[in-house]
Amino acid sequence: MPDHPLDITTRAVTAGRPAAVPDAPLNVPVTLASTYIAGGEAEYGRYANPSWTAFEDALGDLEGGRCLAFASGMAAIAAVLDLLPAGGRVVAPRHSYTGTIGQLHDSAERGRLSVDLVDITDIAAVTAATEGAACIWIESPTNPALEVADLPAIAEAGRAAGALVVVDNTFATPLAQRPLELGADVVVHAATKAIAGHSDVLMGAAVVADDGRYEALLGIRSLRGAIPAPLEAFLALRGLRTLPVRFERAQATAQALVERLRAHPAIGEVRYPGFGGIVSIVLADAAAADRFIGALTLWRHATSLGGVESTLERRRRWPAEAPTIPEGLVRLSVGLEHPDDLWADLAAALP
Ligand SMILES: *Cc1c(COP(=O)(O)O)cnc(C)c1O
């Protein structure tokens, strides 16, 4: 092994592999087992699975912590919120993923937690809300507004207030942002998106630095049972192996498209955080956005993001999307097609 630390793009390929001994498979295989011979560490299929562990070792390595895989991003989010004391107050971005907001509102309605939604870019408002909070929930960039939070400043305020600092790192991925290094306590992922990366898997993950918190989350996962299927874990790890090259390519294409989109007169606003493959554009209204989407032939109209294929959707078509998101906002997930083909399709469909 080289005596310098391996680059994150190398570790995406090497982490979570079996030891290099004769006849060992290069990749940890899919282990279909509901139970194991008694007396070991695993015991039962709801507690442990080697295909999960390989994925967890790899993502934990990239994020710099210990990882637990879940059935979906939402299952990981629910498990992390389960760590909070009853009645605790959660400060979260008003433009968080709709499912996250949905879980928070549901918990509030049932009296489990209380919720304080803030503009995550307004550091004074976030710091003020942090006082007495049980949790600061950060999503950065936010979905689909693509606002970027000052993670180190918010994490410091959260820690000073004794709050659990959680970052949904789905959009940035550990390639662009490693929240545990910036002071966060927990990272959550919809591995469904860029990590698995092929629009064929739902999976989630939580990564923590602290052993006690790892054990607490493992206990919640084992009891609640929101575990991933072994095949999904295998596929998500296979996707993670190519995350760096896919991310770089999607980012380079997104940057090229952003320049052209910004110069187009039909687009009111182009939101792009400067990194990653997600871009939001704002057209005149819902009708203009729907016509544009309907005229495309290469881009596919579908929710979700982070796949190899370019997709897009008008977010306000979902009734649960925040009313502060413009009706004409279309979120683009840039895939791996040639940038000129992607641009030609967009340019032909724009008004
Ligand atoms: C999709 C998404 C989730 C939820 O993940 P699922 O795997 O769909 O449950 C959570 N956070 C963000 C930012 C997302 O984009």
PDB file of N, CA and C and ligand atoms in Angstrom, residues 71-75 77 96-97 99-100 139 141-143 168-171 188-193 201-204 304-305 331, ligand 1:
ATOM      1  N   ALA A  71     -33.750   0.855   4.682  1.00  0.00           N
ATOM      2  CA  ALA A  71     -34.577   0.466   3.537  1.00  0.00           C
ATOM      3  C   ALA A  71     -34.755   1.583   2.525  1.00  0.00           C
ATOM      4  N   SER A  72     -34.671   2.841   2.970  1.00  0.00           N
ATOM      5  CA  SER A  72     -34.843   3.994   2.078  1.00  0.00           C
ATOM      6  C   SER A  72     -34.243   5.201   2.782  1.00  0.00           C
ATOM      7  N   GLY A  73     -34.135   6.305   2.056  1.00  0.00           N
ATOM      8  CA  GLY A  73     -33.695   7.537   2.701  1.00  0.00           C
ATOM      9  C   GLY A  73     -34.651   7.916   3.820  1.00  0.00           C
ATOM     10  N   MET A  74     -35.956   7.773   3.565  1.00  0.00           N
ATOM     11  CA  MET A  74     -36.955   8.122   4.573  1.00  0.00           C
ATOM     12  C   MET A  74     -36.828   7.259   5.825  1.00  0.00           C
ATOM     13  N   ALA A  75     -36.480   5.971   5.649  1.00  0.00           N
ATOM     14  CA  ALA A  75     -36.306   5.095   6.809  1.00  0.00           C
ATOM     15  C   ALA A  75     -35.103   5.546   7.639  1.00  0.00           C
ATOM     16  N   ILE A  77     -34.000   8.648   7.810  1.00  0.00           N
ATOM     17  CA  ILE A  77     -34.413   9.905   8.449  1.00  0.00           C
ATOM     18  C   ILE A  77     -35.292   9.609   9.666  1.00  0.00           C
ATOM     19  N   SER A  96     -36.584  21.930   2.867  1.00  0.00           N
ATOM     20  CA  SER A  96     -36.083  20.555   2.910  1.00  0.00           C
ATOM     21  C   SER A  96     -36.906  19.690   1.954  1.00  0.00           C
ATOM     22  N   TYR A  97     -36.365  18.522   1.662  1.00  0.00           N
ATOM     23  CA  TYR A  97     -37.084  17.501   0.891  1.00  0.00           C
ATOM     24  C   TYR A  97     -38.502  17.332   1.456  1.00  0.00           C
ATOM     25  N   GLY A  99     -40.490  14.920   1.809  1.00  0.00           N
ATOM     26  CA  GLY A  99     -40.690  13.789   2.707  1.00  0.00           C
ATOM     27  C   GLY A  99     -40.185  14.082   4.110  1.00  0.00           C
ATOM     28  N   THR A 100     -39.084  14.798   4.196  1.00  0.00           N
ATOM     29  CA  THR A 100     -38.532  15.169   5.510  1.00  0.00           C
ATOM     30  C   THR A 100     -39.510  16.096   6.224  1.00  0.00           C
ATOM     31  N   GLU A 139     -30.204  20.513   5.403  1.00  0.00           N
ATOM     32  CA  GLU A 139     -30.099  19.884   4.097  1.00  0.00           C
ATOM     33  C   GLU A 139     -29.356  20.918   3.261  1.00  0.00           C
ATOM     34  N   PRO A 141     -26.938  21.173  -0.453  1.00  0.00           N
ATOM     35  CA  PRO A 141     -27.961  22.106  -0.932  1.00  0.00           C
ATOM     36  C   PRO A 141     -29.363  21.555  -0.688  1.00  0.00           C
ATOM     37  N   THR A 142     -30.340  22.484  -0.547  1.00  0.00           N
ATOM     38  CA  THR A 142     -31.714  22.061  -0.311  1.00  0.00           C
ATOM     39  C   THR A 142     -32.341  21.570  -1.610  1.00  0.00           C
ATOM     40  N   ASN A 143     -33.373  20.742  -1.448  1.00  0.00           N
ATOM     41  CA  ASN A 143     -34.080  20.130  -2.567  1.00  0.00           C
ATOM     42  C   ASN A 143     -35.477  20.726  -2.660  1.00  0.00           C
ATOM     43  N   ASP A 168     -28.470  16.168   5.841  1.00  0.00           N
ATOM     44  CA  ASP A 168     -28.865  15.339   4.709  1.00  0.00           C
ATOM     45  C   ASP A 168     -27.912  15.689   3.564  1.00  0.00           C
ATOM     46  N   ASN A 169     -27.032  14.739   3.242  1.00  0.00           N
ATOM     47  CA  ASN A 169     -25.939  15.002   2.295  1.00  0.00           C
ATOM     48  C   ASN A 169     -26.226  14.401   0.917  1.00  0.00           C
ATOM     49  N   THR A 170     -27.494  14.144   0.655  1.00  0.00           N
ATOM     50  CA  THR A 170     -27.882  13.469  -0.585  1.00  0.00           C
ATOM     51  C   THR A 170     -27.415  14.212  -1.833  1.00  0.00           C
ATOM     52  N   PHE A 171     -27.572  15.543  -1.842  1.00  0.00           N
ATOM     53  CA  PHE A 171     -27.253  16.305  -3.054  1.00  0.00           C
ATOM     54  C   PHE A 171     -25.749  16.482  -3.233  1.00  0.00           C
ATOM     55  N   VAL A 188     -27.161  11.868   6.866  1.00  0.00           N
ATOM     56  CA  VAL A 188     -28.105  10.922   6.272  1.00  0.00           C
ATOM     57  C   VAL A 188     -28.046  11.032   4.758  1.00  0.00           C
ATOM     58  N   HIS A 189     -28.378   9.923   4.104  1.00  0.00           N
ATOM     59  CA  HIS A 189     -28.366   9.865   2.641  1.00  0.00           C
ATOM     60  C   HIS A 189     -29.608   9.153   2.127  1.00  0.00           C
ATOM     61  N   ALA A 190     -30.151   9.673   1.030  1.00  0.00           N
ATOM     62  CA  ALA A 190     -30.994   8.856   0.178  1.00  0.00           C
ATOM     63  C   ALA A 190     -30.017   8.217  -0.805  1.00  0.00           C
ATOM     64  N   ALA A 191     -29.550   7.010  -0.491  1.00  0.00           N
ATOM     65  CA  ALA A 191     -28.622   6.303  -1.388  1.00  0.00           C
ATOM     66  C   ALA A 191     -29.324   5.953  -2.695  1.00  0.00           C
ATOM     67  N   THR A 192     -30.643   6.010  -2.666  1.00  0.00           N
ATOM     68  CA  THR A 192     -31.486   5.894  -3.853  1.00  0.00           C
ATOM     69  C   THR A 192     -30.995   6.780  -4.994  1.00  0.00           C
ATOM     70  N   LYS A 193     -30.437   7.929  -4.662  1.00  0.00           N
ATOM     71  CA  LYS A 193     -30.129   8.954  -5.651  1.00  0.00           C
ATOM     72  C   LYS A 193     -28.728   8.718  -6.237  1.00  0.00           C
ATOM     73  N   VAL A 201     -32.813   1.330  -7.473  1.00  0.00           N
ATOM     74  CA  VAL A 201     -32.670   0.900  -6.079  1.00  0.00           C
ATOM     75  C   VAL A 201     -33.233   1.977  -5.162  1.00  0.00           C
ATOM     76  N   LEU A 202     -33.975   1.575  -4.130  1.00  0.00           N
ATOM     77  CA  LEU A 202     -34.277   2.490  -3.020  1.00  0.00           C
ATOM     78  C   LEU A 202     -33.455   2.044  -1.831  1.00  0.00           C
ATOM     79  N   MET A 203     -32.685   2.954  -1.270  1.00  0.00           N
ATOM     80  CA  MET A 203     -31.925   2.634  -0.058  1.00  0.00           C
ATOM     81  C   MET A 203     -31.526   3.915   0.656  1.00  0.00           C
ATOM     82  N   GLY A 204     -31.329   3.811   1.953  1.00  0.00           N
ATOM     83  CA  GLY A 204     -30.904   4.963   2.733  1.00  0.00           C
ATOM     84  C   GLY A 204     -29.733   4.608   3.613  1.00  0.00           C
ATOM     85  N   SER A 304     -37.395  11.950  -8.579  1.00  0.00           N
ATOM     86  CA  SER A 304     -36.111  11.392  -8.150  1.00  0.00           C
ATOM     87  C   SER A 304     -34.984  11.995  -9.001  1.00  0.00           C
ATOM     88  N   LEU A 305     -33.762  11.610  -8.704  1.00  0.00           N
ATOM     89  CA  LEU A 305     -32.605  12.292  -9.300  1.00  0.00           C
ATOM     90  C   LEU A 305     -31.347  11.453  -9.067  1.00  0.00           C
ATOM     91  N   ARG A 331     -36.790  21.118 -11.731  1.00  0.00           N
ATOM     92  CA  ARG A 331     -35.520  20.598 -11.236  1.00  0.00           C
ATOM     93  C   ARG A 331     -34.949  19.610 -12.245  1.00  0.00           C
TER      94      ARG A 331
HETATM   95  C1  LIG B   1     -35.098  11.432  -2.120  1.00  0.00           C
HETATM   96  C2  LIG B   1     -34.617  12.144  -0.928  1.00  0.00           C
HETATM   97  C3  LIG B   1     -34.854  11.625   0.356  1.00  0.00           C
HETATM   98  C4  LIG B   1     -35.664  10.367   0.593  1.00  0.00           C
HETATM   99  O1  LIG B   1     -35.064   9.217   0.079  1.00  0.00           O
HETATM  100  P1  LIG B   1     -35.909   7.903  -0.326  1.00  0.00           P
HETATM  101  O2  LIG B   1     -34.880   6.884  -0.637  1.00  0.00           O
HETATM  102  O3  LIG B   1     -36.782   8.314  -1.482  1.00  0.00           O
HETATM  103  O4  LIG B   1     -36.748   7.522   0.856  1.00  0.00           O
HETATM  104  C5  LIG B   1     -34.319  12.309   1.421  1.00  0.00           C
HETATM  105  N1  LIG B   1     -33.613  13.437   1.265  1.00  0.00           N
HETATM  106  C6  LIG B   1     -33.381  13.980   0.043  1.00  0.00           C
HETATM  107  C7  LIG B   1     -32.594  15.233  -0.063  1.00  0.00           C
HETATM  108  C8  LIG B   1     -33.880  13.354  -1.091  1.00  0.00           C
HETATM  109  O5  LIG B   1     -33.657  13.901  -2.292  1.00  0.00           O
END
